[in-house]
PDB file of C-alpha atoms and ligand atoms in Angstrom:
ATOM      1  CA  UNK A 400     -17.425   0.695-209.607  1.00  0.00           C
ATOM      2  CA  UNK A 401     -19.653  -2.560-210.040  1.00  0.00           C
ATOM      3  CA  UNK A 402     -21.744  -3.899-207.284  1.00  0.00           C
ATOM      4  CA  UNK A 403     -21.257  -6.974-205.690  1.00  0.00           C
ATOM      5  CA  UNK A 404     -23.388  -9.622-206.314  1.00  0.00           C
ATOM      6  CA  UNK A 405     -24.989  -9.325-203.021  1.00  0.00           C
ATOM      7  CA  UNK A 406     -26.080  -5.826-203.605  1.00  0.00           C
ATOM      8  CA  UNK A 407     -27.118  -6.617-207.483  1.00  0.00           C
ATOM      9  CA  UNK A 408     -29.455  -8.618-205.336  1.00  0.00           C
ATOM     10  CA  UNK A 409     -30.712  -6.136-202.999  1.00  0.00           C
ATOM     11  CA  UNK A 410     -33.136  -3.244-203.917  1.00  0.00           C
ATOM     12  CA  UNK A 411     -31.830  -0.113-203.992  1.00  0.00           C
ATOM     13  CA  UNK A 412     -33.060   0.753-200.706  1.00  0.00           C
ATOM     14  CA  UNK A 413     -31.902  -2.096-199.026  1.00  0.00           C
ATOM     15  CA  UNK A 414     -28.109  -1.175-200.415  1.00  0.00           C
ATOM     16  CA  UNK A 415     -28.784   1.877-199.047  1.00  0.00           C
ATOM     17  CA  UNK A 416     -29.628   0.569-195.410  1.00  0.00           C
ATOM     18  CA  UNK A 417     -25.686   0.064-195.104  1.00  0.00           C
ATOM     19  CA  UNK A 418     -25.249   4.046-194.737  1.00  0.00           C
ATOM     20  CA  UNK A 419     -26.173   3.691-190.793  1.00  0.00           C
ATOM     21  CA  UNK A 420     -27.944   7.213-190.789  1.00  0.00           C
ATOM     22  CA  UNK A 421     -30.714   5.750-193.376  1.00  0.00           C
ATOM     23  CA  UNK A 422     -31.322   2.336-191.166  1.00  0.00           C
ATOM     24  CA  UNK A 423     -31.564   4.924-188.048  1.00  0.00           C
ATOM     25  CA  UNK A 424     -34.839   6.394-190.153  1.00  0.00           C
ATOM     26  CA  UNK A 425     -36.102   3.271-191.662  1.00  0.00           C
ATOM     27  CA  UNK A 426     -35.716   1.654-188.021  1.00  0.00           C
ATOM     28  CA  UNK A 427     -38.065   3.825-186.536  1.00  0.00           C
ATOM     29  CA  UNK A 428     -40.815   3.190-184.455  1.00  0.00           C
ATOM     30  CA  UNK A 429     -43.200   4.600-182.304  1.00  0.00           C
ATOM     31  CA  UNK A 430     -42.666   3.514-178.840  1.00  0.00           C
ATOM     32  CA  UNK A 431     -45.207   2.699-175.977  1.00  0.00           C
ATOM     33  CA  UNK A 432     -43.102   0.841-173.256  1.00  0.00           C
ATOM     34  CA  UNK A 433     -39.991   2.672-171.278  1.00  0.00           C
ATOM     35  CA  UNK A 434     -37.644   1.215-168.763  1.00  0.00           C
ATOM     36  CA  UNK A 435     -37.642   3.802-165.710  1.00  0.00           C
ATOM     37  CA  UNK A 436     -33.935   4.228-166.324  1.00  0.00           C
ATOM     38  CA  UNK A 437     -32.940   8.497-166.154  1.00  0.00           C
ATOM     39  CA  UNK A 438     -32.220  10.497-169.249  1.00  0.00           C
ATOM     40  CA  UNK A 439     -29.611  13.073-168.079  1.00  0.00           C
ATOM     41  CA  UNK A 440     -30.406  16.683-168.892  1.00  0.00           C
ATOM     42  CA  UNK A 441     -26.957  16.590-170.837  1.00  0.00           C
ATOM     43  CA  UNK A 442     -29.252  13.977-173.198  1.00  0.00           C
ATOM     44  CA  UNK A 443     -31.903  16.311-173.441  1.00  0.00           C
ATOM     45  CA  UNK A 444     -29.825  19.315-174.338  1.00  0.00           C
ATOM     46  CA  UNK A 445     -28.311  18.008-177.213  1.00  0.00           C
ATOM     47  CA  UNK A 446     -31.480  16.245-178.948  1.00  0.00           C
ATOM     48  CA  UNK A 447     -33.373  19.814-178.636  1.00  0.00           C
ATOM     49  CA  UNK A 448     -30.036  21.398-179.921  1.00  0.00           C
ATOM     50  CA  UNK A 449     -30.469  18.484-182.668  1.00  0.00           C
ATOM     51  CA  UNK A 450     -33.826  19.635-183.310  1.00  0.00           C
ATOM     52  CA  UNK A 451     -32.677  23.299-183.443  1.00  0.00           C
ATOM     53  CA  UNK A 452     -30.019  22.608-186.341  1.00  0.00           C
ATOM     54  CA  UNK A 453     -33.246  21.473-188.867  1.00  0.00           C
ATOM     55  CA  UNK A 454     -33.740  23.843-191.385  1.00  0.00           C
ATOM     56  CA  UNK A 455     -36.368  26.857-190.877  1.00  0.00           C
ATOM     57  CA  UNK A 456     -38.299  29.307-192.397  1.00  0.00           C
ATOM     58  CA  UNK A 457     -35.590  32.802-192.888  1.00  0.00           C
ATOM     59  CA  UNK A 458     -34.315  31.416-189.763  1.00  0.00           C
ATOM     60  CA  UNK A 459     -37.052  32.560-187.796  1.00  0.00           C
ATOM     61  CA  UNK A 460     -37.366  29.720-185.515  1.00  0.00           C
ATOM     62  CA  UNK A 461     -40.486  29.915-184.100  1.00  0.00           C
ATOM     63  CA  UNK A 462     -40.861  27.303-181.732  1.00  0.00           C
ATOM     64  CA  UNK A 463     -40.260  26.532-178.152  1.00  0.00           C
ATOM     65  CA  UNK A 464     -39.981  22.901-176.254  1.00  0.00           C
ATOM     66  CA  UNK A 465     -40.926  22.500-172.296  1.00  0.00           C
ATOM     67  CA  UNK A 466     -39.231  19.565-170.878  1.00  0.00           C
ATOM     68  CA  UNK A 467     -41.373  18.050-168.253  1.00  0.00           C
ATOM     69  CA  UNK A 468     -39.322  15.625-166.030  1.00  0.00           C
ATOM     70  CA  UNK A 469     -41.548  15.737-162.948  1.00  0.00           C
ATOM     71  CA  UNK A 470     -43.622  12.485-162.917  1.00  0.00           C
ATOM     72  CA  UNK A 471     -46.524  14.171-160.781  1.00  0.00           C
ATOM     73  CA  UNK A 472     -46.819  16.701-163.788  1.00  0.00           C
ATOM     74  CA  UNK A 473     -46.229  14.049-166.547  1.00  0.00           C
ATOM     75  CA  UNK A 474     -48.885  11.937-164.518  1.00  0.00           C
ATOM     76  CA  UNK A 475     -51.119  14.699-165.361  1.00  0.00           C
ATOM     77  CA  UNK A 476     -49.717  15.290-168.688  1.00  0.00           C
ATOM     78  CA  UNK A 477     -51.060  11.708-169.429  1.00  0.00           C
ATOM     79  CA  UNK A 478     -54.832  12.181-168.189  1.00  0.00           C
ATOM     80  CA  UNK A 479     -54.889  15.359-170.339  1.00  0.00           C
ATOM     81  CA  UNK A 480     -53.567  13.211-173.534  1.00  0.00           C
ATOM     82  CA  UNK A 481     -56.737  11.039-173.183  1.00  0.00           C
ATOM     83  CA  UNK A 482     -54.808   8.488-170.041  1.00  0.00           C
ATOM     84  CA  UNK A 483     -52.457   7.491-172.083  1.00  0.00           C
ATOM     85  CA  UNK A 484     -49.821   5.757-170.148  1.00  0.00           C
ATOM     86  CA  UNK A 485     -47.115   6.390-172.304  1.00  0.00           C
ATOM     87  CA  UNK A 486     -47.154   9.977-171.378  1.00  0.00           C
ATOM     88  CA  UNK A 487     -46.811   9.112-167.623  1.00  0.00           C
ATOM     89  CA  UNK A 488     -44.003   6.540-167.788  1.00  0.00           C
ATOM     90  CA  UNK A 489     -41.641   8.128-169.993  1.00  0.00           C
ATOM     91  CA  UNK A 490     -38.708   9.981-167.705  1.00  0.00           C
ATOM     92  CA  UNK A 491     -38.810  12.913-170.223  1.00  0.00           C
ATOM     93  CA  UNK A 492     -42.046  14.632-171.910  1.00  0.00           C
ATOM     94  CA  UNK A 493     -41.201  17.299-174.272  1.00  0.00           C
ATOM     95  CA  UNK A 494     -44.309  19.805-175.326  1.00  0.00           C
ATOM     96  CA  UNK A 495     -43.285  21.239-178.494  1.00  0.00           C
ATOM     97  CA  UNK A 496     -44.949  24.826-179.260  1.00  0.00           C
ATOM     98  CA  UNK A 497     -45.166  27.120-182.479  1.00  0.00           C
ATOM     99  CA  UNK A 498     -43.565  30.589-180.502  1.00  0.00           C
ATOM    100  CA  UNK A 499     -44.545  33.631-182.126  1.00  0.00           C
ATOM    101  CA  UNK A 500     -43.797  35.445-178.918  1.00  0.00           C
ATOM    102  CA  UNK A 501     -40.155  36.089-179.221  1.00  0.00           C
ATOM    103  CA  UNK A 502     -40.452  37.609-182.629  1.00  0.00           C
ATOM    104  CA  UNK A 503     -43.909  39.649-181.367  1.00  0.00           C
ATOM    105  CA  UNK A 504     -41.616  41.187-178.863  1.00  0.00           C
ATOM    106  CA  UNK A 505     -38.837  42.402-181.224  1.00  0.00           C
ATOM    107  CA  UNK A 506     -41.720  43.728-183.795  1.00  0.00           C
ATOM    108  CA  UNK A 507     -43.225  45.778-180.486  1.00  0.00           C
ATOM    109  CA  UNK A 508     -39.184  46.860-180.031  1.00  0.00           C
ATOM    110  CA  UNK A 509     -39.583  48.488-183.888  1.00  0.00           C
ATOM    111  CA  UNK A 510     -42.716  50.114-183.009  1.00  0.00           C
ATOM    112  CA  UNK A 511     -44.532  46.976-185.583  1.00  0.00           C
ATOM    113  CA  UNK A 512     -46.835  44.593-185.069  1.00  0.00           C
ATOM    114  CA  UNK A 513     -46.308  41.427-186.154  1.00  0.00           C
ATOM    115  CA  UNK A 514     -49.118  39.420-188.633  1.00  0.00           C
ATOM    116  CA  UNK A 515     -50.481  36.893-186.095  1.00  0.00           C
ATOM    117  CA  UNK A 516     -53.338  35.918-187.342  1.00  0.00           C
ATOM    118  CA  UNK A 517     -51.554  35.727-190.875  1.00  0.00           C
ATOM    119  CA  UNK A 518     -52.314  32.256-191.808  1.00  0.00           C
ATOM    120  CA  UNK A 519     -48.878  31.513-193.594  1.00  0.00           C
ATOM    121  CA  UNK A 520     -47.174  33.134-190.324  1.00  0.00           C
ATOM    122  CA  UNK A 521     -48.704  30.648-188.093  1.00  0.00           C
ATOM    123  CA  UNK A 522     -47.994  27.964-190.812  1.00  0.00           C
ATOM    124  CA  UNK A 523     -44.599  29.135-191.172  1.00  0.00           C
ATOM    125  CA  UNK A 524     -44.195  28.274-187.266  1.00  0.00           C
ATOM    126  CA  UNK A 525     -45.701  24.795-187.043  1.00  0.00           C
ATOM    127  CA  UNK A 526     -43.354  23.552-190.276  1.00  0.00           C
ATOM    128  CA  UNK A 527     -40.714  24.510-188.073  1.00  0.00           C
ATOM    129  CA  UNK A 528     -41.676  23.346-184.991  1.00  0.00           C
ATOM    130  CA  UNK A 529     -42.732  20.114-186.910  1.00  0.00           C
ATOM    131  CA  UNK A 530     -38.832  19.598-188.294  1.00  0.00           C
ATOM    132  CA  UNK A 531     -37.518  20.306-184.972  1.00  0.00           C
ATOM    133  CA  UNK A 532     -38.757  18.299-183.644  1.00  0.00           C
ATOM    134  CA  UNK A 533     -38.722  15.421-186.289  1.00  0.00           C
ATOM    135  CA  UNK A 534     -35.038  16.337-185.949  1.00  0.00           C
ATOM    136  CA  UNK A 535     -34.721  15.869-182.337  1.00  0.00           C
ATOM    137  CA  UNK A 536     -36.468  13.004-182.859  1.00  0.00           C
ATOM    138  CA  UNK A 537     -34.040  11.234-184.977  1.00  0.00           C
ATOM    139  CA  UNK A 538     -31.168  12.567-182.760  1.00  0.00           C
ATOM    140  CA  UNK A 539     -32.926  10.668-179.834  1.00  0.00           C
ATOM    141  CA  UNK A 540     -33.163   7.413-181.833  1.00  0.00           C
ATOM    142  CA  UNK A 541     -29.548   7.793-182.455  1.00  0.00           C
ATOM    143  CA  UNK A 542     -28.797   8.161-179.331  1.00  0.00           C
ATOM    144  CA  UNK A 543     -30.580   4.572-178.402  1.00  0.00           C
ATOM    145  CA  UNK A 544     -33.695   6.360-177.326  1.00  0.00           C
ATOM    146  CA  UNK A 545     -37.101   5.566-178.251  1.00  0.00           C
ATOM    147  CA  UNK A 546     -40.010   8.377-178.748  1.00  0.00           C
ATOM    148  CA  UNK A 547     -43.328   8.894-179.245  1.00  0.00           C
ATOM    149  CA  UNK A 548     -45.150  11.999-180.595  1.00  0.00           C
ATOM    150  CA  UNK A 549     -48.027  12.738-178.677  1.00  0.00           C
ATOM    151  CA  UNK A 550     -51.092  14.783-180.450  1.00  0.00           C
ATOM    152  CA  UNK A 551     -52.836  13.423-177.520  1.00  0.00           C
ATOM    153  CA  UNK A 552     -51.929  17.425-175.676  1.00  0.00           C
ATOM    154  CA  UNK A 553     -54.141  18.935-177.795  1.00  0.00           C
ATOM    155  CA  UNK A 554     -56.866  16.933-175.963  1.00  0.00           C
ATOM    156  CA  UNK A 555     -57.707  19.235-173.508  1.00  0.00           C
ATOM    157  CA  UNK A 556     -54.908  22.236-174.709  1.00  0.00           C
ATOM    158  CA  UNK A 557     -56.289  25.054-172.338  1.00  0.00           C
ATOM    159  CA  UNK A 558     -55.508  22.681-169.075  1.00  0.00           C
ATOM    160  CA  UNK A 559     -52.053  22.060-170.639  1.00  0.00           C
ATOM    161  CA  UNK A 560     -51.727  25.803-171.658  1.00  0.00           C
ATOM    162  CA  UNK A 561     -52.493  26.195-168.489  1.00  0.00           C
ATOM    163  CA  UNK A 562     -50.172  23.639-166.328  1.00  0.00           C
ATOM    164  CA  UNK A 563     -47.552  24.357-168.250  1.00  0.00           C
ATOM    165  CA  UNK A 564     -48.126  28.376-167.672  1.00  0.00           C
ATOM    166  CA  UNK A 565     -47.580  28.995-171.765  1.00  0.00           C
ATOM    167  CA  UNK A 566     -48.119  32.805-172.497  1.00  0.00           C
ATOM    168  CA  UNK A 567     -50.041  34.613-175.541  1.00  0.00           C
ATOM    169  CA  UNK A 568     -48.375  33.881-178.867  1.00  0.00           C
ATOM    170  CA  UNK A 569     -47.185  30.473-178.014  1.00  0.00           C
ATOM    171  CA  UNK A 570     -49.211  27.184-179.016  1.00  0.00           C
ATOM    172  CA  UNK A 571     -48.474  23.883-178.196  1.00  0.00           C
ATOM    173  CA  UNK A 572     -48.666  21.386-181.130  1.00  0.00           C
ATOM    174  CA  UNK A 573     -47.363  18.225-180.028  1.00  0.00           C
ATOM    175  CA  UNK A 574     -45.964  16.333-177.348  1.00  0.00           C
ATOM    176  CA  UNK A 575     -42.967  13.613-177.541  1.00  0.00           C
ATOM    177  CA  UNK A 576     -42.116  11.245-174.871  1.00  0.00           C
ATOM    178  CA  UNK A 577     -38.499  10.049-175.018  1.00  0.00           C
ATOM    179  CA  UNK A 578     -36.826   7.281-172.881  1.00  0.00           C
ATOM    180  CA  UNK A 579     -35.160   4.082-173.139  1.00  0.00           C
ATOM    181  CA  UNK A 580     -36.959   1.416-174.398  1.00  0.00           C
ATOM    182  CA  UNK A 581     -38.677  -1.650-172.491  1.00  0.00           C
ATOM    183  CA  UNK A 582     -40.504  -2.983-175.705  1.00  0.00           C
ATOM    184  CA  UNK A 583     -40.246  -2.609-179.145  1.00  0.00           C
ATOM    185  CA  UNK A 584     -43.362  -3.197-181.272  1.00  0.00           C
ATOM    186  CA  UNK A 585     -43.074  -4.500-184.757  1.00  0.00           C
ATOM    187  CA  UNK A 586     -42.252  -1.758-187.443  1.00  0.00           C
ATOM    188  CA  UNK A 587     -45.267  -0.536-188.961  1.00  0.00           C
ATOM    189  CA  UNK A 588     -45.271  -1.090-193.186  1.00  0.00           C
ATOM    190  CA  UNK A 589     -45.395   2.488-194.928  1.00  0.00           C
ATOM    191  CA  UNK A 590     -47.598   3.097-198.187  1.00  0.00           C
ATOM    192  CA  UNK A 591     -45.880   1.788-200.868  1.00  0.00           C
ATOM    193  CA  UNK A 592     -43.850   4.039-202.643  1.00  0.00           C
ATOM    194  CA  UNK A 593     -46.058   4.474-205.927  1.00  0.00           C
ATOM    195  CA  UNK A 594     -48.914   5.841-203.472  1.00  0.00           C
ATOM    196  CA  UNK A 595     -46.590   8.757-202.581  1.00  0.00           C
ATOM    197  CA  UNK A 596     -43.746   9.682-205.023  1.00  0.00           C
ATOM    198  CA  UNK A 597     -45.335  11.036-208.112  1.00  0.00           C
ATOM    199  CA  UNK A 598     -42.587  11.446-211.270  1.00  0.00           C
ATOM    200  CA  UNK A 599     -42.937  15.091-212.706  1.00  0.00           C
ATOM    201  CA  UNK A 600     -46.991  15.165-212.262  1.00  0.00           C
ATOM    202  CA  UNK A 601     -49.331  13.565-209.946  1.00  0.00           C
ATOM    203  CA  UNK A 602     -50.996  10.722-210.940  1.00  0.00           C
ATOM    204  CA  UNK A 603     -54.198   9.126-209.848  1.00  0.00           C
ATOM    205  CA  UNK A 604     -54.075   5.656-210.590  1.00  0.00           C
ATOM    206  CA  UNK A 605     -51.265   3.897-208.768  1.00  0.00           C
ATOM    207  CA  UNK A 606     -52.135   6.089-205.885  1.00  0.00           C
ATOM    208  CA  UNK A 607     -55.493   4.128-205.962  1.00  0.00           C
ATOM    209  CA  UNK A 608     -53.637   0.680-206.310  1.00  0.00           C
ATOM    210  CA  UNK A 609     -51.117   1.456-203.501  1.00  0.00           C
ATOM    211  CA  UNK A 610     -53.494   2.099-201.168  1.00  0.00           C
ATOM    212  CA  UNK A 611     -55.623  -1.139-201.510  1.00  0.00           C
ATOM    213  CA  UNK A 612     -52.710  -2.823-201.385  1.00  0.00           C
ATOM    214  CA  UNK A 613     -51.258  -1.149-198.473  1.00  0.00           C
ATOM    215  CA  UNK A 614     -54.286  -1.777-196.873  1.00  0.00           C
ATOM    216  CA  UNK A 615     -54.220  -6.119-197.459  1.00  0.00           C
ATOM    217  CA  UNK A 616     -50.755  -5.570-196.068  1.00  0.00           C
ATOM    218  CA  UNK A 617     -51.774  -3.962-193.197  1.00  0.00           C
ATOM    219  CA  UNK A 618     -54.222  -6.028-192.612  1.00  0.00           C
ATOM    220  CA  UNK A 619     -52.157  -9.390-192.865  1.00  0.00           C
ATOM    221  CA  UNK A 620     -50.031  -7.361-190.219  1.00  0.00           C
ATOM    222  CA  UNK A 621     -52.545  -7.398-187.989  1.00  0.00           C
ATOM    223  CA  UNK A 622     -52.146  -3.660-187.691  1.00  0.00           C
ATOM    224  CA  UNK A 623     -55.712  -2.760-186.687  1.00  0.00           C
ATOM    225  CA  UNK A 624     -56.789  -6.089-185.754  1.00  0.00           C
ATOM    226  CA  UNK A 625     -60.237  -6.047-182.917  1.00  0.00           C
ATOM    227  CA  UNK A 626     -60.279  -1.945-183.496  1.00  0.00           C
ATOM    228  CA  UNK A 627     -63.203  -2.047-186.210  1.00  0.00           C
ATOM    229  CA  UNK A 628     -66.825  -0.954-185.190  1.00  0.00           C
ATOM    230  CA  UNK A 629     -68.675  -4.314-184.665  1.00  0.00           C
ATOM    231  CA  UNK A 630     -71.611  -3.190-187.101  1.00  0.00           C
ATOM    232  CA  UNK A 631     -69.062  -2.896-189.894  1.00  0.00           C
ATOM    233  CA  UNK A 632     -69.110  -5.642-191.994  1.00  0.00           C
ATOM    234  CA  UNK A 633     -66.217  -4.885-194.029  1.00  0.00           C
ATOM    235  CA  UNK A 634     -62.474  -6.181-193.336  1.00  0.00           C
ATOM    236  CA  UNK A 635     -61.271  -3.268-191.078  1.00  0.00           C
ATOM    237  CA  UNK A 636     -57.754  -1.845-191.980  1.00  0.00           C
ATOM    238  CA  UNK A 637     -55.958   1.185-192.825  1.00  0.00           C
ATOM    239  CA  UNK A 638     -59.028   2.802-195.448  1.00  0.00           C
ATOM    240  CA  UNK A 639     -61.463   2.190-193.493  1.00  0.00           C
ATOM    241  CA  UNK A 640     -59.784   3.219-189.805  1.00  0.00           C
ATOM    242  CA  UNK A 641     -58.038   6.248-191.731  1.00  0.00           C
ATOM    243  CA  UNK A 642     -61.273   7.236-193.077  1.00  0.00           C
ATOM    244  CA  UNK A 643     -63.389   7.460-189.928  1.00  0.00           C
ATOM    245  CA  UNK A 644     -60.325   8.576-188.477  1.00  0.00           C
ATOM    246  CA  UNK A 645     -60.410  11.803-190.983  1.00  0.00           C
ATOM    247  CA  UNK A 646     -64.477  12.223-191.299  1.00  0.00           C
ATOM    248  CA  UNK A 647     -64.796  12.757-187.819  1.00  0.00           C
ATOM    249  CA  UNK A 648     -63.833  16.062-187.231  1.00  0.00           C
ATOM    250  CA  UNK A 649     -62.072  15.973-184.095  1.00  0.00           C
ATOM    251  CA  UNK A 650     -60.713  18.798-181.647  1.00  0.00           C
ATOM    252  CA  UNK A 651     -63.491  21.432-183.010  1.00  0.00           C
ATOM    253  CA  UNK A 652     -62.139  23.668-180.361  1.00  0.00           C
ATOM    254  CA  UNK A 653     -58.917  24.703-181.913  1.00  0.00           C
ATOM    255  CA  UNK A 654     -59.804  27.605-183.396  1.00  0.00           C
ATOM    256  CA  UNK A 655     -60.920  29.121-179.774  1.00  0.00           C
ATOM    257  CA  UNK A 656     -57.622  28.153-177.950  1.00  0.00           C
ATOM    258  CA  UNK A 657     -55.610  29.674-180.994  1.00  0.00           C
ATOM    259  CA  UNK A 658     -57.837  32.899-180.786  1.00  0.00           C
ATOM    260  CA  UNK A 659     -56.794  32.889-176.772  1.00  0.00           C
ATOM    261  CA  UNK A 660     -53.436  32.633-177.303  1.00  0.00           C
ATOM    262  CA  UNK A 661     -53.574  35.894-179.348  1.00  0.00           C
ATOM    263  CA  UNK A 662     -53.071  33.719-182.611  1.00  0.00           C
ATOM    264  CA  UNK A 663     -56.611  34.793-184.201  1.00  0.00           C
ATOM    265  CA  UNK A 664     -55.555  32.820-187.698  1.00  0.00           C
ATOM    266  CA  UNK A 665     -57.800  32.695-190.453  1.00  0.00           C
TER     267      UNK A 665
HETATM  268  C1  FMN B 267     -48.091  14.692-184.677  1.00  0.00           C
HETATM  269  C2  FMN B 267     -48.240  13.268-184.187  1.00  0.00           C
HETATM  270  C3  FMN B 267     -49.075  13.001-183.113  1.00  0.00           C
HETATM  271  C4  FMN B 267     -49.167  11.706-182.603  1.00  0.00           C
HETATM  272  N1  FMN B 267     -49.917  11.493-181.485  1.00  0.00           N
HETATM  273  C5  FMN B 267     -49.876  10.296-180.878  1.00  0.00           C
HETATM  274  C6  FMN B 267     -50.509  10.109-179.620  1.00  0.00           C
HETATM  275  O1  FMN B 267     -51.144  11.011-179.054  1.00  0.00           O
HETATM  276  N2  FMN B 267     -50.373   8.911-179.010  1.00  0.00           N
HETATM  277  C7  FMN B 267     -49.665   7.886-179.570  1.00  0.00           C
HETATM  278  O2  FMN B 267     -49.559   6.830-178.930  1.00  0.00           O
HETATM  279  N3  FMN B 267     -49.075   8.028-180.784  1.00  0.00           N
HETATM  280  C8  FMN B 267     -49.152   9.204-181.434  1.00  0.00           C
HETATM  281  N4  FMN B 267     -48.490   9.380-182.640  1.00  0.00           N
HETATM  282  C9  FMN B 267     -47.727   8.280-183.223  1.00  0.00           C
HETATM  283  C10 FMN B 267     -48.398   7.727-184.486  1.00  0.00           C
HETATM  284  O3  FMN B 267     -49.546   6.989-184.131  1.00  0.00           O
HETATM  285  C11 FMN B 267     -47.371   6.850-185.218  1.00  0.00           C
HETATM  286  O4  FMN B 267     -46.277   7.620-185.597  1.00  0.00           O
HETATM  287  C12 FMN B 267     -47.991   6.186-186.456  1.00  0.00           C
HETATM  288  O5  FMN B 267     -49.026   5.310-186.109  1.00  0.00           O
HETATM  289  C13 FMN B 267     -46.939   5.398-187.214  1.00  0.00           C
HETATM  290  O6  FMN B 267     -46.348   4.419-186.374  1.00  0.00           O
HETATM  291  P1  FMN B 267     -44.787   4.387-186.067  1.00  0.00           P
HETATM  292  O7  FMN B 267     -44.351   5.753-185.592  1.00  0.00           O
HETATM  293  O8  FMN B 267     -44.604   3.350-185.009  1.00  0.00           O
HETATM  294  O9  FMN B 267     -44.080   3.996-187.335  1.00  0.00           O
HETATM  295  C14 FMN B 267     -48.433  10.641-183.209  1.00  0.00           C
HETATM  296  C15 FMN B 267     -47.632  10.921-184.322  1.00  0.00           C
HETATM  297  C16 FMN B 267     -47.541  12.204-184.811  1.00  0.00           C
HETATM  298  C17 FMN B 267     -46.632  12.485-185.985  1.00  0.00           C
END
């Protein structure tokens, strides 16, 4: 079949924008700003069962998600994350955890003991927590719903261990805060895709030329506009925010709440 002469004029990825499913993911975007409008538990159930259908490791599925609906808890949820207001606002907070615990308890069944301070184990759980919940995710925005993940609970993770009474072989990664939309910010440009998809090797030097020019886009966008330190001289975008960002070693303290959750990776 020959394309139209609209779509000979369209990249490829716009043509492919018309399959509804790929807009949903190019359409995405973080979002800060919820009407106070309910999500019914009937919403909830099937975005986490969304999540659930995502591929995962030998079908271990080692993750769990705590919805937290009460505002005085999500209210606390938010100071935890660092105040951010997001966290308190949003009807629905879901704290998604790498669960080791469910398959610790069949190994003790066998008389085994499961690895769990295997590194690949614990890896092995947070790739599938991590496309859970991407896939939840999606289902949400589907569903009209806007999200945010929220790193933000790994802030202070032993008070959230803690609120949210999580037991030994569980580790919360991330939160996400889902509800309906008050505003939308602007979509936020990706890396081009020569900085990322490498043809049969990787290659250095149009991941070098993508990124400066991602980072005059982003820039021109305004993106990180009055966030640069003031003794920088230099135009502050996406190097030089992603760099400090990266270079300053944040959350030292993971390793210790891991240890306490009886996940003693290394
Ligand atoms: C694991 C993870 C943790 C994140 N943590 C936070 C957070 O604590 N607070 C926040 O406002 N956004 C958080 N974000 C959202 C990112 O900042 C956002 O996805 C990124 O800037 C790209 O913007 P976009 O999602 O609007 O396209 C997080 C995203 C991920 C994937």
């Amino acid at each position: 079949m020959f394309a139209s002469k609209q779509e000979q004029t369209m990249s490829t990825s716009d043509t492919l924008r018309e399959f509804k499913f790929i807009d949903l993911i190019y359409s995405h975007v973080s979002v800060r700003s919820y009407t106070g409008e309910k999500v019914s538990d009937d919403v909830v159930r099937t975005i986490v069962e969304a999540g659930q259908h995502a591929s995962t490791s030998s079908n271990l599925q080692q993750y769990s998600v705590i919805c937290t609906r009460e505002s005085a808890k999500r209210n606390t949820l938010a100071e935890f994350a660092g105040g951010q207001n997001h966290v308190a606002e949003a009807p629905v907070f879901l704290t998604w955890c790498v669960d080791m615990r469910r398959l610790n308890d069949v190994c003790e069944e066998y008389g085994w003991q499961q690895e769990n301070a295997l590194l690949e184990n614990f890896l092995t759980a947070a790739i599938d927590t991590a496309l859970a919940a991407q896939n939840a995710a999606l289902a949400a925005e589907a569903l009209n719903l806007g999200i945010c993940y929220i790193g933000g609970v790994r802030n202070h993770i032993g008070e959230v261990i803690a609120l949210l009474k999580i037991p030994k072989f569980v580790f919360p990664l991330f939160g996400m805060t889902i509800g309906y939309t008050a505003e939308r910010k602007p979509d936020k440009p990706r890396l081009p895709l020569t900085g990322v998809l490498h043809w049969e090797a990787y290659a250095d030097n149009p991941v070098a030329e993508a990124v400066a020019k991602y980072d005059i886009t982003m820039q021109e966008a305004g993106i990180y506009r009055g966030r640069g330190l003031a003794e920088s001289g230099e135009a502050y975008s996406w190097k030089l925010h992603s760099a400090r960002r990266v270079s300053s070693g944040v959350r030292k303290y993971l390793r210790r709440s891991l240890q306490t959750q009886g996940l003693d990776v290394e």
